[in-house]
XYZ file of C-alpha atoms in Angstrom:
382
model
C 0.009 -0.144 0.045
C 1.473 3.147 -1.176
C 2.084 5.926 1.724
C 0.003 9.019 1.595
C 2.233 12.099 1.088
C 0.988 15.530 2.122
C 3.413 17.660 0.307
C 3.109 15.737 -2.810
C -0.424 14.612 -2.958
C -2.474 16.524 -0.425
C -5.485 18.661 -1.362
C -4.745 22.162 -2.584
C -6.907 23.615 0.269
C -4.912 21.814 2.911
C -1.523 23.195 1.441
C -3.103 26.635 1.717
C -4.219 26.039 5.256
C -1.024 24.654 6.485
C 1.033 27.464 4.654
C -0.972 30.004 6.549
C -0.634 28.064 9.814
C 3.090 27.832 9.316
C 3.417 31.528 8.654
C 1.228 32.438 11.627
C 3.283 30.120 13.960
C 6.309 32.079 12.762
C 4.627 35.549 13.384
C 3.344 34.449 16.937
C 6.666 33.058 17.734
C 8.414 36.226 16.581
C 5.932 38.338 18.787
C 6.656 36.122 21.802
C 10.214 36.396 21.297
C 10.116 40.150 21.260
C 7.950 40.017 24.311
C 10.285 37.954 26.060
C 13.153 40.285 25.483
C 10.776 43.200 26.272
C 10.095 41.542 29.931
C 13.618 40.511 30.530
C 15.545 43.500 28.893
C 13.051 46.236 28.996
C 13.974 49.586 27.113
C 11.210 51.373 28.838
C 9.248 51.152 32.179
C 6.234 49.962 30.188
C 7.787 47.587 27.771
C 6.040 44.578 29.454
C 2.590 45.821 28.828
C 0.766 45.226 25.649
C -1.918 43.393 23.800
C -0.441 40.040 25.400
C -1.437 41.297 28.872
C -5.247 41.145 28.939
C -6.217 40.556 32.661
C -4.447 38.612 35.543
C -5.719 35.190 33.882
C -4.606 35.958 30.130
C -1.322 37.367 30.821
C 2.050 36.834 28.954
C 4.141 38.378 31.712
C 3.388 35.517 34.181
C 4.504 32.914 31.686
C 7.644 34.836 30.713
C 8.821 35.109 34.156
C 8.432 31.312 34.704
C 11.175 28.892 34.471
C 9.613 27.167 31.429
C 9.956 30.198 29.395
C 13.677 29.542 28.361
C 16.342 27.062 27.969
C 19.843 28.370 29.446
C 18.344 31.865 28.605
C 17.204 31.291 25.181
C 13.489 31.752 24.680
C 11.568 28.561 23.765
C 9.471 30.882 21.304
C 12.500 30.712 19.088
C 11.866 27.103 18.248
C 8.317 28.036 17.104
C 10.048 30.270 14.586
C 12.039 27.356 13.416
C 8.932 24.827 13.433
C 7.155 27.036 11.270
C 10.133 27.632 8.829
C 10.640 23.803 8.662
C 7.057 23.179 7.673
C 7.406 25.810 4.839
C 10.473 24.115 3.624
C 8.581 20.911 2.949
C 6.739 22.703 0.097
C 10.143 23.239 -1.466
C 11.739 19.963 -1.151
C 8.736 17.465 -1.310
C 10.402 14.317 -0.329
C 9.601 11.659 2.211
C 12.510 12.197 4.477
C 11.645 15.917 5.107
C 7.916 15.047 5.367
C 8.442 12.179 7.898
C 10.761 14.606 9.922
C 8.378 17.285 10.042
C 5.582 15.178 11.005
C 7.672 13.784 14.054
C 8.755 17.223 14.955
C 5.125 18.361 15.013
C 3.974 15.331 17.085
C 6.761 16.221 19.652
C 5.934 20.050 19.367
C 2.032 19.153 20.071
C 2.902 16.935 23.224
C 5.211 19.887 24.361
C 2.373 22.498 23.804
C 0.019 20.295 25.775
C 2.508 20.036 28.671
C 3.062 23.868 28.653
C -0.735 24.373 28.302
C -1.421 22.213 31.476
C 1.708 23.809 33.230
C 0.272 27.412 32.776
C -3.266 26.425 33.931
C -2.189 24.275 36.839
C 1.179 25.766 38.114
C 0.725 29.328 36.985
C -2.937 29.906 37.234
C -3.514 31.434 33.943
C -2.761 31.464 30.327
C -0.521 33.412 27.922
C -2.956 34.331 25.095
C -0.411 34.472 22.344
C 1.225 31.015 23.774
C -2.333 29.464 23.502
C -2.625 30.623 19.863
C 0.537 29.029 19.101
C -0.763 25.774 20.827
C -3.687 25.791 18.680
C -1.669 26.162 15.425
C 0.456 23.516 16.392
C -2.187 21.035 17.156
C -4.228 22.188 13.921
C -0.775 21.665 11.899
C -0.467 18.071 13.611
C -4.013 17.248 12.549
C -3.406 18.157 8.943
C -0.352 16.048 8.901
C -2.219 13.190 10.902
C -4.850 13.207 8.033
C -3.228 13.439 5.001
C 0.596 12.054 5.610
C 1.518 8.394 6.523
C 5.301 9.341 6.620
C 6.648 9.268 10.140
C 10.264 8.343 9.959
C 13.078 10.675 10.549
C 15.352 11.387 7.622
C 18.954 11.658 8.566
C 19.596 14.606 6.062
C 16.922 16.809 7.273
C 17.361 15.863 10.847
C 21.077 16.908 10.801
C 20.319 20.116 8.791
C 17.429 20.960 11.341
C 19.869 20.514 14.004
C 22.474 22.545 12.799
C 19.990 25.584 11.931
C 18.602 25.033 15.499
C 22.069 25.017 16.953
C 23.111 28.210 15.164
C 19.957 29.985 15.884
C 20.066 29.138 19.653
C 23.829 30.085 19.948
C 23.043 33.445 18.041
C 20.114 34.102 20.481
C 22.340 33.236 23.469
C 25.121 35.459 22.411
C 22.574 38.165 21.966
C 21.047 37.629 25.649
C 24.354 38.006 26.998
C 24.853 41.194 24.939
C 21.865 42.778 26.234
C 22.881 41.949 29.906
C 26.114 43.692 29.313
C 24.482 46.786 27.566
C 21.975 47.509 30.375
C 23.662 50.754 31.478
C 23.312 52.356 28.087
C 19.651 52.755 28.622
C 19.984 54.565 31.840
C 19.378 58.099 30.222
C 16.029 56.744 28.403
C 14.866 54.761 31.440
C 15.082 57.729 33.918
C 13.579 60.187 31.347
C 10.604 57.916 31.305
C 10.482 57.511 34.936
C 10.496 61.252 35.736
C 7.859 61.920 33.300
C 5.530 59.363 34.750
C 2.845 60.860 37.211
C 3.472 60.583 40.689
C 0.534 58.760 42.222
C 1.622 59.389 45.823
C 1.456 56.274 48.533
C -1.627 54.444 49.775
C -3.534 56.346 52.370
C -2.599 54.044 55.310
C 0.599 52.539 55.375
C 1.236 48.688 55.685
C 2.417 47.469 59.015
C 4.332 44.825 56.841
C 7.805 45.702 55.938
C 10.455 44.004 53.784
C 12.983 46.811 54.659
C 12.684 49.626 57.131
C 14.861 52.653 57.438
C 12.328 54.682 59.568
C 9.140 54.266 61.291
C 7.291 56.848 59.287
C 7.335 55.623 55.601
C 8.044 58.786 53.996
C 10.902 59.731 56.182
C 13.092 57.517 54.099
C 14.485 58.856 50.849
C 13.585 55.641 48.938
C 9.950 54.367 49.463
C 8.713 51.303 47.662
C 5.279 49.819 47.885
C 4.717 46.157 46.644
C 1.174 44.863 45.643
C 1.763 41.200 45.624
C 0.200 37.709 45.574
C 1.843 34.943 47.205
C 0.939 32.469 44.160
C 2.129 34.737 41.544
C 5.493 33.698 39.821
C 6.526 37.120 39.030
C 5.906 38.227 42.679
C 8.257 35.642 43.602
C 11.008 37.279 41.451
C 10.422 40.423 42.852
C 10.586 38.861 46.349
C 13.811 37.329 45.537
C 15.048 40.855 44.128
C 13.732 42.681 47.324
C 16.490 41.110 49.658
C 19.178 42.631 47.348
C 17.440 45.985 47.176
C 17.323 46.024 50.901
C 20.812 45.295 51.495
C 22.135 47.532 48.703
C 20.077 50.600 50.094
C 20.087 49.537 53.778
C 19.188 52.565 55.967
C 17.887 54.620 52.976
C 14.870 52.555 51.955
C 11.258 51.573 53.265
C 9.577 48.718 51.436
C 6.288 47.942 52.407
C 4.161 45.070 51.357
C 0.367 45.237 50.228
C -1.552 42.334 49.937
C -3.232 41.955 46.419
C -4.040 38.181 46.052
C -5.684 37.059 42.884
C -8.024 34.999 44.554
C -11.885 35.586 44.706
C -11.992 34.195 48.361
C -10.891 37.673 49.636
C -10.420 39.899 46.668
C -13.618 41.410 45.470
C -12.160 42.355 42.495
C -11.654 38.846 41.358
C -14.904 36.960 39.644
C -13.503 33.632 39.589
C -10.992 31.202 41.094
C -7.392 31.902 40.195
C -4.810 31.703 43.048
C -6.924 29.814 45.320
C -4.419 29.785 48.222
C -3.430 33.314 48.182
C -5.711 34.612 50.477
C -4.918 31.867 52.950
C -1.309 32.707 52.576
C -2.187 36.451 53.327
C -4.196 35.236 56.539
C -1.143 33.349 57.699
C 1.208 36.523 57.348
C -1.274 38.600 58.945
C -1.474 36.377 61.869
C 2.129 36.541 62.359
C 3.020 40.454 62.026
C 6.113 40.189 64.026
C 7.621 37.602 61.846
C 6.230 38.776 58.428
C 9.631 38.681 56.852
C 10.442 35.077 57.525
C 6.676 33.818 56.678
C 6.916 35.804 53.534
C 10.009 34.505 52.558
C 9.240 30.907 53.362
C 5.829 31.043 51.430
C 7.558 32.249 48.448
C 10.301 29.518 48.721
C 7.646 27.023 48.813
C 5.477 28.489 46.068
C 5.740 25.949 43.618
C 4.373 23.193 45.868
C 2.143 25.310 48.177
C -0.811 23.396 49.507
C -3.525 24.138 52.099
C -1.821 21.611 54.198
C 1.454 23.331 54.196
C -0.359 26.575 55.273
C -2.181 24.722 58.227
C 0.828 23.063 59.306
C 2.784 26.261 59.449
C -0.016 27.954 61.378
C -0.495 25.033 63.557
C 3.370 25.363 64.354
C 3.085 28.960 65.131
C -0.030 28.697 67.221
C -2.311 30.726 64.851
C -4.558 28.330 63.454
C -7.682 30.163 65.009
C -6.437 33.374 64.033
C -6.286 32.184 60.235
C -9.876 31.265 60.462
C -10.945 34.492 62.226
C -13.459 36.577 60.104
C -11.433 39.709 61.736
C -8.140 38.246 59.815
C -10.028 38.128 56.480
C -11.610 41.765 57.191
C -7.869 43.105 57.681
C -6.522 41.498 54.723
C -9.525 42.962 52.797
C -8.847 46.340 54.085
C -5.312 46.230 52.858
C -6.543 44.911 49.505
C -8.939 48.039 49.397
C -5.839 50.569 49.615
C -4.839 49.463 45.912
C -8.041 50.836 44.529
C -6.675 54.389 43.919
C -3.833 53.047 41.781
C -5.693 51.117 39.319
C -3.953 47.706 40.096
C -4.829 45.231 37.420
C -1.831 42.835 37.461
C 0.616 41.536 40.192
C 3.530 42.537 40.835
C 2.819 46.160 40.718
C 4.993 48.694 42.503
C 5.085 52.191 43.716
C 8.613 53.475 43.557
C 8.565 56.889 45.277
C 5.057 57.307 44.060
C 5.330 56.190 40.401
C 3.469 53.033 39.335
C 5.732 50.326 37.559
C 4.039 47.070 36.553
C 5.936 43.674 36.261
C 9.344 43.036 37.392
C 12.331 45.484 36.210
C 15.543 43.819 36.022
C 17.775 44.501 39.099
C 20.236 46.575 37.359
C 17.513 49.018 35.768
C 15.606 49.172 39.151
C 19.212 50.212 40.720
C 19.479 52.969 38.063
C 16.258 54.507 38.900
C 16.787 54.254 42.848
C 20.346 55.825 42.405
C 18.899 58.819 40.751
C 16.193 59.434 43.253
C 18.945 58.986 46.106
C 21.038 61.397 44.181
C 18.433 63.941 43.882
C 17.310 63.568 47.400
C 20.886 64.353 48.686
C 21.256 67.474 46.707
């Protein structure tokens, strides 16, 4: 029985559809690659925003800040560009080896997309819109091959060529990533110009009793004042939390960092209409019940974020003798009152911070945040 060949004998309409899918895969992957660089190496304070960040659930930044977004610093979206290009190459060569290799690549890619889709839903509690578009395109391409092609054997020549192209592309991208890391200071002037042109929104009407760094009792007495609006289950918030220790150490005695709850959890945040980070409120209750140990509890929760469970929180509360406090209506009321302090600042995603009154969404690379803080400090001492 003669094997079916998509590239040689597939219907014309199927060829048109696959060609459009391949081009769309390339386009979406290029967008995601640019978004990755915009988030990881922003050239402006607002680089991370855009059509890919719709709301707290459909948000590309959360995915970009997760460990699954890259391999050794190389964004995985690069491979989407290559897969789309390999599919288009099949129309040029039209041989069994290329078709079989492309079929298997699509199969592996389809499984990978399913894993990433489930990871986003389960571990990250949301979806990257453009990533989801890529997943759908990938599955559609796989369906077309499954229907019209019976070639599923890897060809030695195409797989070696694909490997070399992938290696060269990955190496070039890795080199670009390292260059961007080394060029961070070159954008200092532009970054500061943007910062000082943004509106100063002031600070929350009521200060938080929860501090990550404290240079003075009165929040505004320190030359550097940062307010975090954060969620204990938000991966990007964990990245900001990890950075906060370096910030506090570098500017010790000159900076106040206060923590405001903004859990993306419908159990205590009235702005949330559906479940998302369903343990974020419980984590906030736990820290509220241990104000004198806030720093340690804050760090412990973020350290265990990937495996956080209700049992872990309950066991922690039991160990600290605050189980009753966690279940108290007064505790929930206090957390909700802190959440309400975010209203004047139109908080739509986490993390969001106020840096001396200027609102910055997402996680700025430390070197860029240092540029801003150093300039604020220099102006304060003049």
